[in-house]
Amino acid sequence: AIASPAFTGSPTAPTQSAGDDSTKIATTAYVDTAVAGASGGGYTYSAKTASFTAAADYHYSCTNAITATLPAASSNANKAIRIKVMGSGTVTIGRDGSDTIDGVASDYSMTIQYSSITLFSNGSDGWEII
């Protein structure tokens, strides 16, 4: 055994089985497979200039005075939506049916340019601002 070897060139190592949480070396192939199978960490980016219905796991950059209507919280358990105001117009976050936003049964308005929020579904009847 060599303590703290310095590798050069393109060294190789065996690829461990998926889910191996030992202290074995993680090859590029192991990491690529793990990242491809991950869920909940990534957001799809979308720039919006007109009112729209939001989808979970999206980051929306909003320009103009528009409304982003949230989907039903009950259909999006443990999912998040990010919304950022890019322009100077008010961005209104509309609720789906009787869903709440932070426990309040009314829409939410964002008026400060470059402000943003992340909404997380409680899986039942509302979205929490985190």
PDB file of C-alpha atoms in Angstrom:
ATOM      1  CA  ALA A   1       0.000   0.000   0.000  1.00  0.00           C
ATOM      2  CA  ILE A   2       1.215   3.485  -0.875  1.00  0.00           C
ATOM      3  CA  ALA A   3       0.096   6.371   1.339  1.00  0.00           C
ATOM      4  CA  SER A   4      -1.402   9.293  -0.626  1.00  0.00           C
ATOM      5  CA  PRO A   5      -0.162   8.373  -4.123  1.00  0.00           C
ATOM      6  CA  ALA A   6      -0.005  11.108  -6.765  1.00  0.00           C
ATOM      7  CA  PHE A   7      -1.579   9.798  -9.969  1.00  0.00           C
ATOM      8  CA  THR A   8      -0.569  11.060 -13.415  1.00  0.00           C
ATOM      9  CA  GLY A   9      -1.938  10.432 -16.885  1.00  0.00           C
ATOM     10  CA  SER A  10      -5.371   8.786 -17.070  1.00  0.00           C
ATOM     11  CA  PRO A  11      -5.598   6.258 -14.245  1.00  0.00           C
ATOM     12  CA  THR A  12      -8.539   3.884 -14.246  1.00  0.00           C
ATOM     13  CA  ALA A  13     -10.457   2.127 -11.491  1.00  0.00           C
ATOM     14  CA  PRO A  14     -13.311  -0.361 -11.404  1.00  0.00           C
ATOM     15  CA  THR A  15     -16.795   1.162 -11.455  1.00  0.00           C
ATOM     16  CA  GLN A  16     -18.682   0.362  -8.273  1.00  0.00           C
ATOM     17  CA  SER A  17     -22.280  -0.859  -8.270  1.00  0.00           C
ATOM     18  CA  ALA A  18     -25.082   1.722  -8.130  1.00  0.00           C
ATOM     19  CA  GLY A  19     -25.871   2.922  -4.613  1.00  0.00           C
ATOM     20  CA  ASP A  20     -22.517   1.818  -3.159  1.00  0.00           C
ATOM     21  CA  ASP A  21     -22.012   4.191  -0.227  1.00  0.00           C
ATOM     22  CA  SER A  22     -18.666   2.811   0.879  1.00  0.00           C
ATOM     23  CA  THR A  23     -15.310   4.596   0.812  1.00  0.00           C
ATOM     24  CA  LYS A  24     -14.374   2.988  -2.529  1.00  0.00           C
ATOM     25  CA  ILE A  25     -13.241   5.256  -5.372  1.00  0.00           C
ATOM     26  CA  ALA A  26     -16.128   6.707  -7.401  1.00  0.00           C
ATOM     27  CA  THR A  27     -15.252   6.706 -11.089  1.00  0.00           C
ATOM     28  CA  THR A  28     -16.650   9.191 -13.592  1.00  0.00           C
ATOM     29  CA  ALA A  29     -19.001   6.466 -14.859  1.00  0.00           C
ATOM     30  CA  TYR A  30     -20.332   5.871 -11.320  1.00  0.00           C
ATOM     31  CA  VAL A  31     -20.953   9.589 -10.754  1.00  0.00           C
ATOM     32  CA  ASP A  32     -22.597  10.073 -14.176  1.00  0.00           C
ATOM     33  CA  THR A  33     -25.011   7.212 -13.435  1.00  0.00           C
ATOM     34  CA  ALA A  34     -25.787   8.552  -9.958  1.00  0.00           C
ATOM     35  CA  VAL A  35     -26.450  12.083 -11.235  1.00  0.00           C
ATOM     36  CA  ALA A  36     -28.648  10.834 -14.093  1.00  0.00           C
ATOM     37  CA  GLY A  37     -30.775   8.905 -11.597  1.00  0.00           C
ATOM     38  CA  ALA A  38     -31.097  11.771  -9.111  1.00  0.00           C
ATOM     39  CA  SER A  39     -34.414  13.538  -8.658  1.00  0.00           C
ATOM     40  CA  GLY A  40     -35.600  16.762  -7.077  1.00  0.00           C
ATOM     41  CA  GLY A  41     -32.322  18.667  -7.309  1.00  0.00           C
ATOM     42  CA  GLY A  42     -32.521  20.224 -10.729  1.00  0.00           C
ATOM     43  CA  TYR A  43     -34.682  22.970 -12.112  1.00  0.00           C
ATOM     44  CA  THR A  44     -35.624  23.639 -15.706  1.00  0.00           C
ATOM     45  CA  TYR A  45     -35.169  27.307 -16.632  1.00  0.00           C
ATOM     46  CA  SER A  46     -37.916  29.211 -18.411  1.00  0.00           C
ATOM     47  CA  ALA A  47     -38.142  32.937 -19.221  1.00  0.00           C
ATOM     48  CA  LYS A  48     -41.716  34.267 -19.250  1.00  0.00           C
ATOM     49  CA  THR A  49     -43.152  37.525 -20.591  1.00  0.00           C
ATOM     50  CA  ALA A  50     -46.865  36.601 -20.474  1.00  0.00           C
ATOM     51  CA  SER A  51     -49.096  34.918 -17.892  1.00  0.00           C
ATOM     52  CA  PHE A  52     -48.655  31.161 -17.579  1.00  0.00           C
ATOM     53  CA  THR A  53     -49.412  28.084 -15.482  1.00  0.00           C
ATOM     54  CA  ALA A  54     -46.304  27.061 -13.568  1.00  0.00           C
ATOM     55  CA  ALA A  55     -44.926  23.528 -13.313  1.00  0.00           C
ATOM     56  CA  ALA A  56     -42.976  21.928 -10.488  1.00  0.00           C
ATOM     57  CA  ASP A  57     -39.166  21.780 -10.681  1.00  0.00           C
ATOM     58  CA  TYR A  58     -38.997  24.944 -12.796  1.00  0.00           C
ATOM     59  CA  HIS A  59     -37.195  28.249 -12.272  1.00  0.00           C
ATOM     60  CA  TYR A  60     -39.099  31.075 -13.947  1.00  0.00           C
ATOM     61  CA  SER A  61     -37.583  34.462 -14.787  1.00  0.00           C
ATOM     62  CA  CYS A  62     -40.550  36.794 -15.243  1.00  0.00           C
ATOM     63  CA  THR A  63     -40.629  40.064 -17.144  1.00  0.00           C
ATOM     64  CA  ASN A  64     -43.683  42.344 -17.447  1.00  0.00           C
ATOM     65  CA  ALA A  65     -46.801  42.451 -15.271  1.00  0.00           C
ATOM     66  CA  ILE A  66     -47.902  38.808 -15.418  1.00  0.00           C
ATOM     67  CA  THR A  67     -49.543  36.059 -13.390  1.00  0.00           C
ATOM     68  CA  ALA A  68     -47.888  32.719 -12.658  1.00  0.00           C
ATOM     69  CA  THR A  69     -50.638  30.305 -11.649  1.00  0.00           C
ATOM     70  CA  LEU A  70     -49.455  27.498  -9.393  1.00  0.00           C
ATOM     71  CA  PRO A  71     -50.445  23.898 -10.088  1.00  0.00           C
ATOM     72  CA  ALA A  72     -52.385  21.914  -7.466  1.00  0.00           C
ATOM     73  CA  ALA A  73     -50.219  21.318  -4.402  1.00  0.00           C
ATOM     74  CA  SER A  74     -51.803  17.882  -3.929  1.00  0.00           C
ATOM     75  CA  SER A  75     -50.391  16.744  -7.284  1.00  0.00           C
ATOM     76  CA  ASN A  76     -46.885  18.032  -6.557  1.00  0.00           C
ATOM     77  CA  ALA A  77     -45.905  16.635  -3.149  1.00  0.00           C
ATOM     78  CA  ASN A  78     -42.317  17.493  -2.174  1.00  0.00           C
ATOM     79  CA  LYS A  79     -41.760  19.565  -5.309  1.00  0.00           C
ATOM     80  CA  ALA A  80     -40.661  23.163  -5.633  1.00  0.00           C
ATOM     81  CA  ILE A  81     -41.086  26.112  -7.999  1.00  0.00           C
ATOM     82  CA  ARG A  82     -38.816  29.165  -8.149  1.00  0.00           C
ATOM     83  CA  ILE A  83     -39.984  32.532  -9.438  1.00  0.00           C
ATOM     84  CA  LYS A  84     -37.838  35.623 -10.003  1.00  0.00           C
ATOM     85  CA  VAL A  85     -38.947  39.122 -11.021  1.00  0.00           C
ATOM     86  CA  MET A  86     -36.659  40.334 -13.788  1.00  0.00           C
ATOM     87  CA  GLY A  87     -38.602  43.366 -14.974  1.00  0.00           C
ATOM     88  CA  SER A  88     -40.304  46.252 -13.234  1.00  0.00           C
ATOM     89  CA  GLY A  89     -43.891  44.923 -13.458  1.00  0.00           C
ATOM     90  CA  THR A  90     -45.767  43.135 -10.683  1.00  0.00           C
ATOM     91  CA  VAL A  91     -45.630  39.351 -10.849  1.00  0.00           C
ATOM     92  CA  THR A  92     -48.713  37.805  -9.276  1.00  0.00           C
ATOM     93  CA  ILE A  93     -48.551  34.229  -8.068  1.00  0.00           C
ATOM     94  CA  GLY A  94     -52.012  32.759  -8.448  1.00  0.00           C
ATOM     95  CA  ARG A  95     -53.358  29.826  -6.459  1.00  0.00           C
ATOM     96  CA  ASP A  96     -54.989  26.685  -7.802  1.00  0.00           C
ATOM     97  CA  GLY A  97     -58.540  26.402  -6.458  1.00  0.00           C
ATOM     98  CA  SER A  98     -58.576  26.568  -2.656  1.00  0.00           C
ATOM     99  CA  ASP A  99     -54.819  25.975  -2.231  1.00  0.00           C
ATOM    100  CA  THR A 100     -53.019  28.428   0.039  1.00  0.00           C
ATOM    101  CA  ILE A 101     -49.700  30.228  -0.185  1.00  0.00           C
ATOM    102  CA  ASP A 102     -47.975  30.174   3.201  1.00  0.00           C
ATOM    103  CA  GLY A 103     -51.331  29.342   4.810  1.00  0.00           C
ATOM    104  CA  VAL A 104     -53.093  32.339   3.260  1.00  0.00           C
ATOM    105  CA  ALA A 105     -56.034  31.876   0.898  1.00  0.00           C
ATOM    106  CA  SER A 106     -55.091  34.697  -1.471  1.00  0.00           C
ATOM    107  CA  ASP A 107     -52.710  35.287  -4.343  1.00  0.00           C
ATOM    108  CA  TYR A 108     -49.194  36.576  -3.693  1.00  0.00           C
ATOM    109  CA  SER A 109     -47.648  39.640  -5.386  1.00  0.00           C
ATOM    110  CA  MET A 110     -44.000  40.359  -6.070  1.00  0.00           C
ATOM    111  CA  THR A 111     -43.147  43.969  -6.938  1.00  0.00           C
ATOM    112  CA  ILE A 112     -39.397  44.321  -6.371  1.00  0.00           C
ATOM    113  CA  GLN A 113     -37.200  43.830  -9.424  1.00  0.00           C
ATOM    114  CA  TYR A 114     -34.708  40.936  -9.011  1.00  0.00           C
ATOM    115  CA  SER A 115     -36.559  39.543  -5.978  1.00  0.00           C
ATOM    116  CA  SER A 116     -37.274  35.825  -5.977  1.00  0.00           C
ATOM    117  CA  ILE A 117     -39.050  33.141  -3.983  1.00  0.00           C
ATOM    118  CA  THR A 118     -39.096  29.383  -3.850  1.00  0.00           C
ATOM    119  CA  LEU A 119     -42.438  27.690  -3.213  1.00  0.00           C
ATOM    120  CA  PHE A 120     -42.554  24.142  -1.844  1.00  0.00           C
ATOM    121  CA  SER A 121     -45.669  21.960  -2.040  1.00  0.00           C
ATOM    122  CA  ASN A 122     -46.958  20.529   1.233  1.00  0.00           C
ATOM    123  CA  GLY A 123     -48.498  17.717  -0.831  1.00  0.00           C
ATOM    124  CA  SER A 124     -51.966  18.540   0.359  1.00  0.00           C
ATOM    125  CA  ASP A 125     -53.540  21.967   0.127  1.00  0.00           C
ATOM    126  CA  GLY A 126     -50.876  24.595  -0.264  1.00  0.00           C
ATOM    127  CA  TRP A 127     -47.461  25.957  -1.116  1.00  0.00           C
ATOM    128  CA  GLU A 128     -44.970  27.204   1.447  1.00  0.00           C
ATOM    129  CA  ILE A 129     -42.530  30.019   0.744  1.00  0.00           C
ATOM    130  CA  ILE A 130     -39.040  28.930   1.713  1.00  0.00           C
TER     131      ILE A 130
END
